[in-house]
Amino acid sequence: MNETGYISRQIAVYKTDKKLVELTDKLNPAPLELYAHIHAHGDDNGTGQRIYSNIGVVVQDYSAGTGANTKRASANLQPDEVQFIFSRVQNCVESFEFHTDKIFGLPDQNGRSQVTKLTIKRGNVGADGKPRKYPWYIEVENGTGIPQKTQIGGTYCQANSFQSATKVFANLSDLDFFKLFCEADKYITAWELAHAPALIRNARKVIEENSKNNQQ
C-alpha cells in the first residue's frame, strides 16, 4: 500500500499518448432480502439512497493536452452487459453495436438531471472498404436532460431535451479490446465468488429461522 493508503478501483486500462479507456470496480451486493439477485439493482440501502452494481467506463482524450485540457467522460455498464459484450469478442463477431442511455440524479434548479450515453461498435472494414486496424469504437457522452417518469416508476430522458457537455471516443484493436473486457469479466466472476457465498448463507439462515418461527 502506498503512503497515502489509496487503493485504486481500476480493473483494466488501455492507454496511448492521446487516449485512455479505463474500466473500474463499482460493484455492490444485493441487500439480504433480495440475496438471489447477487448484484444490487437500484435497491434502497435504508437511507433512501439507491444502490447499483456497475462497472465504470471512463474515456479520456489528451489530444489537446493534459490537466485542464483533458476531455473526460464516464458511464456505467451493468455486470451482465459487460459479460454480454465480452461474449461477442469471444465469438469473433465481425460487426457489433451496443448503445445505452441513462438519466439519473436529482434534477437541478432548471429541472435537469445527469445523462450518460455509451456506444460500443465493431466494424471490420472502413468506409474505404479496407480492413480496419482498430475495429472497436467506444464513445461516451455526458450531458443533462429533463427526466420523465414512466407508469411503472422508471425514468427516461424527455425527447429532444438532451444537452451534451462532453463527448469522448477511442478506437481499439481486437487484442486491446479483448484485454479490457477479459479482465472485467474475470473480475466480475471473482467478485461474485467472494461476495455471493456469504450473502446466500446469511439469507438462507434468515429464511430457515423465519420458517421455524412460523411453525411454532
Coordinates of N, CA and C in Angstrom, one line a residue:
M1 N 0.8 -1.2 0.0 CA 0.0 0.0 0.0 C 0.9 1.2 0.0
N2 N 0.5 2.3 -0.7 CA 1.3 3.5 -0.8 C 1.1 4.3 0.5
E3 N 1.9 5.4 0.6 CA 1.9 6.1 1.9 C 0.6 6.8 2.2
T4 N -0.2 7.1 1.2 CA -1.5 7.8 1.5 C -2.6 6.8 1.8
G5 N -2.3 5.5 1.6 CA -3.4 4.5 1.9 C -4.4 4.3 0.7
Y6 N -4.1 5.0 -0.4 CA -5.1 5.0 -1.5 C -5.0 3.6 -2.2
I7 N -6.2 3.1 -2.5 CA -6.3 1.8 -3.2 C -7.1 2.1 -4.5
S8 N -6.6 1.8 -5.6 CA -7.2 2.0 -6.9 C -8.3 1.0 -7.2
R9 N -9.4 1.5 -7.8 CA -10.5 0.6 -8.2 C -10.4 0.2 -9.6
Q10 N -9.3 0.5 -10.2 CA -9.1 0.2 -11.7 C -9.0 -1.3 -11.9
I11 N -9.8 -1.8 -12.9 CA -9.8 -3.2 -13.2 C -8.8 -3.4 -14.4
A12 N -9.0 -2.5 -15.4 CA -8.2 -2.6 -16.6 C -8.1 -1.2 -17.3
V13 N -7.0 -1.0 -18.1 CA -6.9 0.3 -18.7 C -6.2 0.1 -20.1
Y14 N -6.6 0.9 -21.0 CA -5.9 1.0 -22.3 C -5.5 2.4 -22.5
K15 N -4.2 2.6 -22.8 CA -3.7 4.0 -22.8 C -2.7 4.2 -23.9
T16 N -2.9 5.3 -24.6 CA -1.9 5.7 -25.6 C -1.5 7.2 -25.2
D17 N -0.7 7.8 -26.0 CA -0.3 9.2 -25.7 C -1.4 10.2 -25.9
K18 N -2.5 9.7 -26.5 CA -3.7 10.6 -26.8 C -5.0 10.2 -26.2
K19 N -5.2 8.9 -25.9 CA -6.4 8.4 -25.4 C -6.2 7.4 -24.3
L20 N -7.3 7.3 -23.5 CA -7.3 6.3 -22.3 C -8.7 5.8 -22.2
V21 N -8.8 4.5 -22.0 CA -10.1 3.8 -21.7 C -9.8 3.0 -20.4
E22 N -10.7 3.2 -19.4 CA -10.5 2.6 -18.1 C -11.8 1.9 -17.7
L23 N -11.7 0.7 -17.1 CA -12.8 0.0 -16.5 C -12.5 0.0 -15.0
T24 N -13.5 0.3 -14.2 CA -13.4 0.4 -12.8 C -14.4 -0.4 -12.0
D25 N -14.1 -0.7 -10.8 CA -14.9 -1.5 -9.9 C -15.9 -0.6 -9.2
K26 N -17.2 -0.8 -9.5 CA -18.3 -0.1 -8.9 C -19.4 -1.1 -8.5
L27 N -19.0 -2.3 -8.2 CA -19.9 -3.4 -7.9 C -20.4 -3.3 -6.4
N28 N -21.6 -3.7 -6.2 CA -22.2 -3.7 -4.9 C -23.2 -4.9 -4.8
P29 N -23.2 -5.6 -3.6 CA -24.0 -6.7 -3.5 C -25.5 -6.3 -3.2
A30 N -26.4 -7.2 -3.6 CA -27.8 -7.0 -3.3 C -28.1 -7.0 -1.8
P31 N -29.1 -6.4 -1.4 CA -29.5 -6.5 0.0 C -29.9 -7.9 0.4
L32 N -29.9 -8.2 1.7 CA -30.2 -9.5 2.2 C -31.5 -10.0 1.7
E33 N -32.5 -9.1 1.7 CA -33.9 -9.5 1.3 C -34.0 -9.9 -0.2
L34 N -33.0 -9.5 -1.0 CA -33.0 -9.8 -2.4 C -31.7 -10.5 -2.7
Y35 N -31.3 -11.4 -1.9 CA -30.0 -12.1 -2.0 C -29.8 -12.8 -3.3
A36 N -30.8 -13.4 -3.8 CA -30.6 -14.2 -5.1 C -30.3 -13.3 -6.3
H37 N -30.5 -12.0 -6.2 CA -30.0 -11.1 -7.3 C -28.5 -11.0 -7.3
I38 N -27.8 -11.3 -6.2 CA -26.4 -11.2 -6.1 C -25.9 -9.7 -6.2
H39 N -26.2 -9.1 -7.3 CA -25.9 -7.7 -7.6 C -27.0 -6.7 -7.2
A40 N -26.7 -5.6 -6.7 CA -27.7 -4.5 -6.4 C -28.2 -4.0 -7.7
H41 N -29.5 -3.8 -7.8 CA -30.2 -3.2 -9.0 C -31.0 -2.0 -8.6
G42 N -30.5 -1.0 -8.0 CA -31.2 0.1 -7.6 C -32.0 -0.1 -6.3
D43 N -31.4 -0.9 -5.5 CA -32.1 -1.2 -4.2 C -31.8 -0.1 -3.2
D44 N -32.8 0.1 -2.4 CA -32.7 1.1 -1.3 C -31.8 0.6 -0.2
N45 N -30.8 1.4 0.2 CA -29.8 0.9 1.2 C -30.3 1.3 2.6
G46 N -31.6 1.7 2.8 CA -32.1 2.0 4.1 C -32.0 3.5 4.4
T47 N -31.3 4.3 3.6 CA -31.3 5.7 3.9 C -31.9 6.5 2.8
G48 N -32.6 5.8 1.9 CA -33.3 6.5 0.8 C -32.4 6.6 -0.5
Q49 N -31.2 6.1 -0.3 CA -30.3 6.1 -1.5 C -30.3 4.8 -2.2
R50 N -30.4 4.8 -3.5 CA -30.5 3.6 -4.3 C -29.1 3.2 -4.7
I51 N -28.8 1.9 -4.5 CA -27.5 1.3 -4.8 C -27.5 0.4 -6.0
Y52 N -26.5 0.6 -6.9 CA -26.4 -0.1 -8.1 C -25.1 -0.9 -8.1
S53 N -25.0 -1.9 -8.9 CA -23.8 -2.7 -9.1 C -23.3 -2.5 -10.5
N54 N -22.2 -1.8 -10.7 CA -21.8 -1.4 -12.1 C -20.3 -1.6 -12.3
I55 N -19.9 -1.7 -13.5 CA -18.5 -1.5 -13.9 C -18.5 -0.1 -14.6
G56 N -17.6 0.8 -14.0 CA -17.5 2.1 -14.6 C -16.6 2.1 -15.8
V57 N -17.0 3.0 -16.8 CA -16.3 3.1 -18.0 C -15.8 4.6 -18.1
V58 N -14.6 4.8 -18.3 CA -14.0 6.2 -18.4 C -13.2 6.3 -19.7
V59 N -13.5 7.3 -20.5 CA -12.7 7.6 -21.7 C -12.2 9.0 -21.6
Q60 N -10.9 9.1 -21.8 CA -10.2 10.4 -21.8 C -9.4 10.7 -23.1
D61 N -9.4 12.0 -23.4 CA -8.7 12.4 -24.6 C -7.7 13.5 -24.3
Y62 N -6.4 13.2 -24.5 CA -5.3 14.1 -24.2 C -4.8 14.8 -25.5
S63 N -5.5 14.8 -26.6 CA -5.1 15.3 -27.8 C -4.7 16.8 -27.7
A64 N -5.5 17.5 -26.8 CA -5.3 19.0 -26.7 C -4.4 19.3 -25.5
G65 N -3.9 18.3 -24.8 CA -3.0 18.5 -23.7 C -3.6 17.8 -22.4
T66 N -2.8 17.8 -21.4 CA -3.2 17.2 -20.1 C -3.8 18.3 -19.2
G67 N -4.1 17.9 -18.0 CA -4.7 18.8 -17.0 C -6.0 19.3 -17.4
A68 N -6.2 20.6 -17.4 CA -7.5 21.3 -17.7 C -7.8 21.0 -19.2
N69 N -6.9 20.7 -20.0 CA -7.2 20.5 -21.4 C -7.7 19.1 -21.7
T70 N -7.6 18.2 -20.8 CA -8.1 16.8 -21.0 C -9.6 16.7 -21.0
K71 N -10.1 16.0 -22.0 CA -11.5 15.8 -22.1 C -11.8 14.4 -21.5
R72 N -12.8 14.4 -20.6 CA -13.1 13.1 -19.9 C -14.6 12.9 -19.9
A73 N -15.0 11.7 -20.1 CA -16.5 11.3 -20.0 C -16.6 10.0 -19.4
S74 N -17.6 9.7 -18.6 CA -17.8 8.4 -17.9 C -19.2 7.9 -18.0
A75 N -19.3 6.6 -17.9 CA -20.6 6.0 -17.9 C -20.5 4.7 -17.1
N76 N -21.6 4.0 -17.0 CA -21.6 2.7 -16.3 C -22.2 1.6 -17.1
L77 N -21.7 0.4 -16.9 CA -22.3 -0.8 -17.5 C -22.7 -1.8 -16.4
Q78 N -23.8 -2.5 -16.6 CA -24.2 -3.5 -15.6 C -23.3 -4.7 -15.8
P79 N -23.1 -5.5 -14.8 CA -22.2 -6.7 -15.0 C -22.6 -7.6 -16.1
D80 N -23.9 -7.8 -16.3 CA -24.3 -8.7 -17.4 C -24.1 -8.1 -18.8
E81 N -24.1 -6.7 -18.8 CA -23.8 -6.1 -20.1 C -22.3 -6.2 -20.4
V82 N -21.5 -6.1 -19.4 CA -20.0 -6.3 -19.7 C -19.8 -7.8 -20.2
Q83 N -20.4 -8.7 -19.6 CA -20.2 -10.1 -20.0 C -20.8 -10.4 -21.3
F84 N -21.9 -9.7 -21.7 CA -22.5 -9.9 -23.0 C -21.6 -9.4 -24.0
I85 N -21.0 -8.2 -23.8 CA -20.1 -7.6 -24.8 C -18.8 -8.5 -24.9
F86 N -18.3 -9.0 -23.8 CA -17.2 -9.9 -23.9 C -17.5 -11.2 -24.7
S87 N -18.7 -11.6 -24.5 CA -19.1 -12.8 -25.3 C -19.1 -12.6 -26.8
R88 N -19.3 -11.4 -27.2 CA -19.3 -11.1 -28.6 C -17.8 -11.1 -29.1
V89 N -16.9 -10.7 -28.3 CA -15.5 -10.8 -28.6 C -15.0 -12.2 -28.7
Q90 N -15.5 -13.0 -27.7 CA -15.1 -14.5 -27.8 C -15.7 -15.2 -29.0
N91 N -16.8 -14.7 -29.5 CA -17.4 -15.3 -30.7 C -16.9 -14.7 -32.0
C92 N -15.9 -13.8 -31.8 CA -15.3 -13.2 -33.0 C -16.2 -12.6 -34.0
V93 N -17.2 -11.8 -33.5 CA -18.1 -11.2 -34.4 C -17.4 -10.1 -35.2
E94 N -17.9 -10.0 -36.5 CA -17.3 -9.0 -37.4 C -17.9 -7.6 -37.2
S95 N -19.2 -7.6 -36.9 CA -19.9 -6.4 -36.7 C -20.7 -6.5 -35.4
F96 N -20.8 -5.4 -34.7 CA -21.4 -5.4 -33.4 C -21.8 -3.9 -33.0
E97 N -22.9 -3.7 -32.4 CA -23.3 -2.4 -31.9 C -24.1 -2.5 -30.6
F98 N -23.6 -1.7 -29.6 CA -24.3 -1.7 -28.3 C -24.4 -0.2 -27.9
H99 N -25.6 0.1 -27.4 CA -25.8 1.5 -27.0 C -26.7 1.6 -25.8
T100 N -26.4 2.5 -24.9 CA -27.2 2.6 -23.7 C -27.2 4.1 -23.3
D101 N -28.4 4.6 -22.9 CA -28.6 5.9 -22.4 C -29.2 5.8 -20.9
K102 N -28.6 6.6 -20.0 CA -29.1 6.6 -18.7 C -29.2 8.0 -18.1
I103 N -30.3 8.3 -17.5 CA -30.6 9.6 -16.8 C -30.7 9.3 -15.3
F104 N -30.1 10.1 -14.5 CA -30.1 9.8 -13.1 C -29.8 11.0 -12.2
G105 N -30.0 10.9 -10.9 CA -29.8 12.0 -10.0 C -30.9 13.0 -9.9
L106 N -30.9 13.7 -8.8 CA -32.0 14.7 -8.6 C -31.9 15.9 -9.6
P107 N -33.0 16.4 -10.1 CA -32.9 17.5 -11.0 C -32.3 18.7 -10.3
D108 N -31.6 19.5 -11.1 CA -31.1 20.8 -10.6 C -32.1 21.9 -10.6
Q109 N -31.7 23.1 -10.4 CA -32.7 24.2 -10.3 C -33.4 24.5 -11.6
N110 N -32.9 23.9 -12.7 CA -33.5 24.0 -14.0 C -34.3 22.8 -14.4
G111 N -34.4 21.9 -13.5 CA -35.2 20.6 -13.7 C -34.4 19.6 -14.6
R112 N -33.1 19.7 -14.6 CA -32.3 18.9 -15.5 C -31.5 17.9 -14.6
S113 N -31.4 16.6 -15.1 CA -30.6 15.6 -14.4 C -29.4 15.2 -15.3
Q114 N -28.5 14.4 -14.7 CA -27.3 13.9 -15.4 C -27.7 12.8 -16.4
V115 N -27.1 12.9 -17.6 CA -27.3 11.9 -18.6 C -26.0 11.3 -19.1
T116 N -25.9 10.0 -19.2 CA -24.7 9.4 -19.8 C -25.2 8.6 -21.0
K117 N -24.4 8.6 -22.1 CA -24.6 7.8 -23.3 C -23.4 7.1 -23.6
L118 N -23.5 5.8 -23.8 CA -22.4 4.9 -24.1 C -22.7 4.1 -25.4
T119 N -21.7 4.2 -26.3 CA -21.8 3.4 -27.6 C -20.5 2.6 -27.8
I120 N -20.7 1.3 -28.1 CA -19.6 0.4 -28.4 C -19.9 -0.2 -29.7
K121 N -19.0 -0.1 -30.7 CA -19.2 -0.7 -32.0 C -18.0 -1.5 -32.5
R122 N -18.2 -2.4 -33.4 CA -17.1 -3.0 -34.1 C -17.5 -3.0 -35.6
G123 N -16.6 -2.6 -36.4 CA -16.7 -2.6 -37.8 C -15.5 -3.2 -38.4
N124 N -15.6 -4.3 -39.2 CA -14.5 -5.0 -39.8 C -13.7 -4.2 -40.8
V125 N -14.5 -3.4 -41.6 CA -13.9 -2.6 -42.7 C -14.3 -1.2 -42.6
G126 N -13.5 -0.2 -43.0 CA -13.8 1.2 -43.0 C -14.7 1.6 -44.2
A127 N -14.9 2.9 -44.3 CA -15.7 3.5 -45.4 C -15.0 3.3 -46.7
D128 N -13.7 3.1 -46.7 CA -12.9 2.9 -47.9 C -12.9 1.5 -48.3
G129 N -13.5 0.6 -47.5 CA -13.6 -0.8 -47.9 C -12.4 -1.6 -47.5
K130 N -11.4 -1.0 -46.8 CA -10.2 -1.6 -46.3 C -10.4 -2.1 -44.9
P131 N -9.8 -3.3 -44.5 CA -9.9 -3.8 -43.1 C -9.3 -2.7 -42.1
R132 N -10.0 -2.6 -41.0 CA -9.6 -1.7 -40.0 C -8.6 -2.3 -39.1
K133 N -7.6 -1.5 -38.8 CA -6.6 -1.9 -37.8 C -7.1 -1.8 -36.4
Y134 N -8.0 -0.8 -36.2 CA -8.6 -0.6 -34.9 C -10.1 -0.7 -35.1
P135 N -10.7 -1.9 -35.1 CA -12.1 -2.0 -35.5 C -13.1 -1.7 -34.4
W136 N -12.6 -1.6 -33.1 CA -13.5 -1.4 -32.0 C -13.6 0.1 -31.7
Y137 N -14.8 0.6 -31.5 CA -15.0 2.1 -31.2 C -15.8 2.2 -29.9
I138 N -15.3 3.0 -29.0 CA -16.0 3.3 -27.7 C -16.2 4.8 -27.7
E139 N -17.5 5.2 -27.4 CA -17.8 6.6 -27.3 C -18.6 6.8 -26.0
V140 N -18.2 7.7 -25.2 CA -19.0 8.1 -24.0 C -19.3 9.6 -24.1
E141 N -20.6 9.9 -23.9 CA -21.1 11.3 -23.9 C -21.8 11.6 -22.6
N142 N -21.4 12.7 -22.0 CA -22.1 13.2 -20.8 C -22.8 14.5 -21.0
G143 N -23.9 14.7 -20.4 CA -24.7 15.9 -20.5 C -25.8 15.9 -19.5
T144 N -26.9 16.6 -19.9 CA -28.1 16.7 -19.0 C -29.3 16.6 -19.8
G145 N -30.4 16.3 -19.1 CA -31.7 16.2 -19.8 C -32.8 16.3 -18.8
I146 N -34.0 16.4 -19.3 CA -35.2 16.6 -18.4 C -35.8 15.2 -18.1
P147 N -35.8 14.8 -16.8 CA -36.3 13.4 -16.5 C -37.8 13.4 -16.6
Q148 N -38.3 12.2 -17.1 CA -39.7 11.9 -17.1 C -39.9 10.6 -16.5
K149 N -41.0 10.4 -15.8 CA -41.3 9.2 -15.1 C -42.2 8.3 -16.0
T150 N -42.0 7.0 -16.0 CA -42.8 6.0 -16.7 C -44.0 5.6 -15.7
Q151 N -44.9 4.9 -16.3 CA -46.1 4.5 -15.4 C -45.6 3.4 -14.4
I152 N -44.5 2.8 -14.6 CA -44.1 1.7 -13.7 C -42.9 2.2 -12.8
G153 N -42.7 3.6 -12.8 CA -41.7 4.1 -11.8 C -40.3 4.3 -12.4
G154 N -40.1 4.0 -13.6 CA -38.8 4.2 -14.2 C -38.6 5.7 -14.6
T155 N -37.4 6.0 -15.1 CA -37.1 7.3 -15.6 C -36.5 7.3 -16.9
Y156 N -36.9 8.2 -17.8 CA -36.3 8.4 -19.1 C -36.1 9.8 -19.4
C157 N -35.3 10.1 -20.4 CA -34.9 11.5 -20.8 C -36.0 12.0 -21.8
Q158 N -36.6 13.1 -21.4 CA -37.6 13.7 -22.3 C -37.0 13.9 -23.7
A159 N -37.9 13.6 -24.7 CA -37.4 13.8 -26.1 C -36.9 15.2 -26.4
N160 N -35.8 15.2 -27.1 CA -35.2 16.5 -27.5 C -34.7 17.4 -26.4
S161 N -34.6 16.8 -25.2 CA -34.2 17.7 -24.0 C -32.7 17.5 -23.7
F162 N -32.0 16.5 -24.3 CA -30.6 16.3 -24.0 C -29.7 17.4 -24.5
Q163 N -28.8 17.8 -23.6 CA -27.8 18.8 -23.9 C -26.4 18.2 -23.6
S164 N -25.6 18.1 -24.6 CA -24.3 17.4 -24.5 C -23.3 18.4 -23.8
A165 N -22.5 17.9 -22.9 CA -21.4 18.6 -22.3 C -20.0 18.2 -22.7
T166 N -19.9 16.8 -22.8 CA -18.6 16.3 -23.2 C -18.8 15.0 -24.0
K167 N -18.1 14.8 -25.1 CA -18.2 13.5 -25.8 C -16.7 13.1 -26.2
V168 N -16.4 11.9 -25.8 CA -15.0 11.4 -26.0 C -15.1 10.0 -26.6
F169 N -14.2 9.7 -27.5 CA -14.2 8.4 -28.2 C -12.7 7.8 -28.2
A170 N -12.7 6.5 -28.5 CA -11.4 5.9 -28.7 C -11.6 4.7 -29.6
N171 N -10.6 4.4 -30.4 CA -10.6 3.3 -31.3 C -9.5 2.2 -30.8
L172 N -9.9 1.0 -30.7 CA -9.1 -0.1 -30.2 C -8.9 -1.2 -31.1
S173 N -7.8 -1.9 -31.0 CA -7.6 -3.1 -31.8 C -8.4 -4.3 -31.2
D174 N -8.5 -5.4 -31.9 CA -9.2 -6.6 -31.3 C -8.5 -7.0 -30.0
L175 N -7.2 -7.0 -30.0 CA -6.4 -7.5 -28.8 C -6.6 -6.6 -27.6
D176 N -6.5 -5.3 -27.9 CA -6.7 -4.3 -26.8 C -8.1 -4.3 -26.2
F177 N -9.1 -4.5 -27.1 CA -10.4 -4.5 -26.6 C -10.7 -5.8 -25.8
F178 N -10.1 -6.9 -26.3 CA -10.2 -8.2 -25.6 C -9.6 -8.1 -24.2
K179 N -8.4 -7.5 -24.1 CA -7.8 -7.4 -22.8 C -8.6 -6.7 -21.8
L180 N -9.2 -5.6 -22.2 CA -10.1 -4.8 -21.3 C -11.2 -5.6 -20.8
F181 N -12.0 -6.2 -21.7 CA -13.2 -6.9 -21.3 C -13.0 -8.3 -20.7
C182 N -11.9 -8.9 -21.1 CA -11.5 -10.1 -20.4 C -11.2 -9.9 -19.0
E183 N -10.4 -8.8 -18.7 CA -10.1 -8.5 -17.3 C -11.4 -8.2 -16.5
A184 N -12.3 -7.5 -17.1 CA -13.6 -7.1 -16.4 C -14.4 -8.4 -16.2
D185 N -14.5 -9.2 -17.1 CA -15.2 -10.5 -17.0 C -14.7 -11.3 -15.8
K186 N -13.3 -11.5 -15.8 CA -12.7 -12.2 -14.7 C -12.9 -11.6 -13.4
Y187 N -12.9 -10.3 -13.3 CA -13.1 -9.6 -12.0 C -14.5 -9.8 -11.6
I188 N -15.5 -9.7 -12.4 CA -16.9 -9.9 -12.0 C -17.1 -11.3 -11.5
T189 N -16.5 -12.3 -12.1 CA -16.6 -13.6 -11.6 C -15.9 -13.8 -10.3
A190 N -14.8 -13.2 -10.1 CA -14.0 -13.3 -8.8 C -14.8 -12.6 -7.7
W191 N -15.4 -11.4 -8.1 CA -16.2 -10.6 -7.1 C -17.4 -11.4 -6.6
E192 N -18.1 -12.1 -7.6 CA -19.2 -12.9 -7.2 C -18.9 -14.1 -6.3
L193 N -17.7 -14.7 -6.6 CA -17.3 -15.8 -5.8 C -16.9 -15.3 -4.4
A194 N -16.5 -14.1 -4.3 CA -16.1 -13.5 -3.0 C -17.3 -13.1 -2.1
H195 N -18.3 -12.5 -2.8 CA -19.4 -11.9 -2.1 C -20.6 -12.8 -2.0
A196 N -20.9 -13.6 -3.0 CA -22.2 -14.3 -3.1 C -22.3 -15.4 -2.0
P197 N -21.2 -16.2 -1.7 CA -21.4 -17.3 -0.7 C -21.9 -16.8 0.7
A198 N -21.3 -15.7 1.2 CA -21.7 -15.2 2.5 C -23.1 -14.6 2.4
L199 N -23.4 -13.9 1.3 CA -24.8 -13.3 1.1 C -25.8 -14.4 1.1
I200 N -25.6 -15.5 0.4 CA -26.5 -16.6 0.3 C -26.7 -17.3 1.6
R201 N -25.6 -17.6 2.3 CA -25.6 -18.3 3.5 C -26.4 -17.5 4.6
N202 N -26.2 -16.2 4.6 CA -26.9 -15.4 5.6 C -28.4 -15.3 5.3
A203 N -28.7 -15.2 4.0 CA -30.1 -15.1 3.7 C -30.8 -16.4 3.9
R204 N -30.2 -17.5 3.6 CA -30.8 -18.8 3.8 C -31.0 -19.1 5.3
K205 N -30.1 -18.6 6.1 CA -30.2 -18.7 7.6 C -31.4 -18.0 8.1
V206 N -31.6 -16.8 7.6 CA -32.8 -16.0 8.0 C -34.1 -16.7 7.5
I207 N -34.1 -17.2 6.3 CA -35.3 -17.9 5.8 C -35.6 -19.1 6.6
E208 N -34.6 -19.8 7.0 CA -34.8 -21.0 7.8 C -35.3 -20.6 9.2
E209 N -34.8 -19.6 9.8 CA -35.2 -19.1 11.1 C -36.6 -18.6 11.1
N210 N -37.0 -17.9 10.0 CA -38.4 -17.4 9.9 C -39.3 -18.5 9.7
S211 N -38.9 -19.6 9.0 CA -39.8 -20.7 8.7 C -40.0 -21.5 10.0
K212 N -39.0 -21.6 10.9 CA -39.2 -22.3 12.2 C -40.1 -21.5 13.1
N213 N -39.9 -20.2 13.1 CA -40.8 -19.3 13.9 C -42.2 -19.4 13.5
N214 N -42.5 -19.5 12.2 CA -43.8 -19.5 11.7 C -44.5 -20.9 12.0
Q215 N -43.7 -21.9 12.2 CA -44.2 -23.2 12.5 C -44.5 -23.4 14.0
Q216 N -44.0 -22.5 14.8 CA -44.2 -22.6 16.3 C -45.6 -22.1 16.7

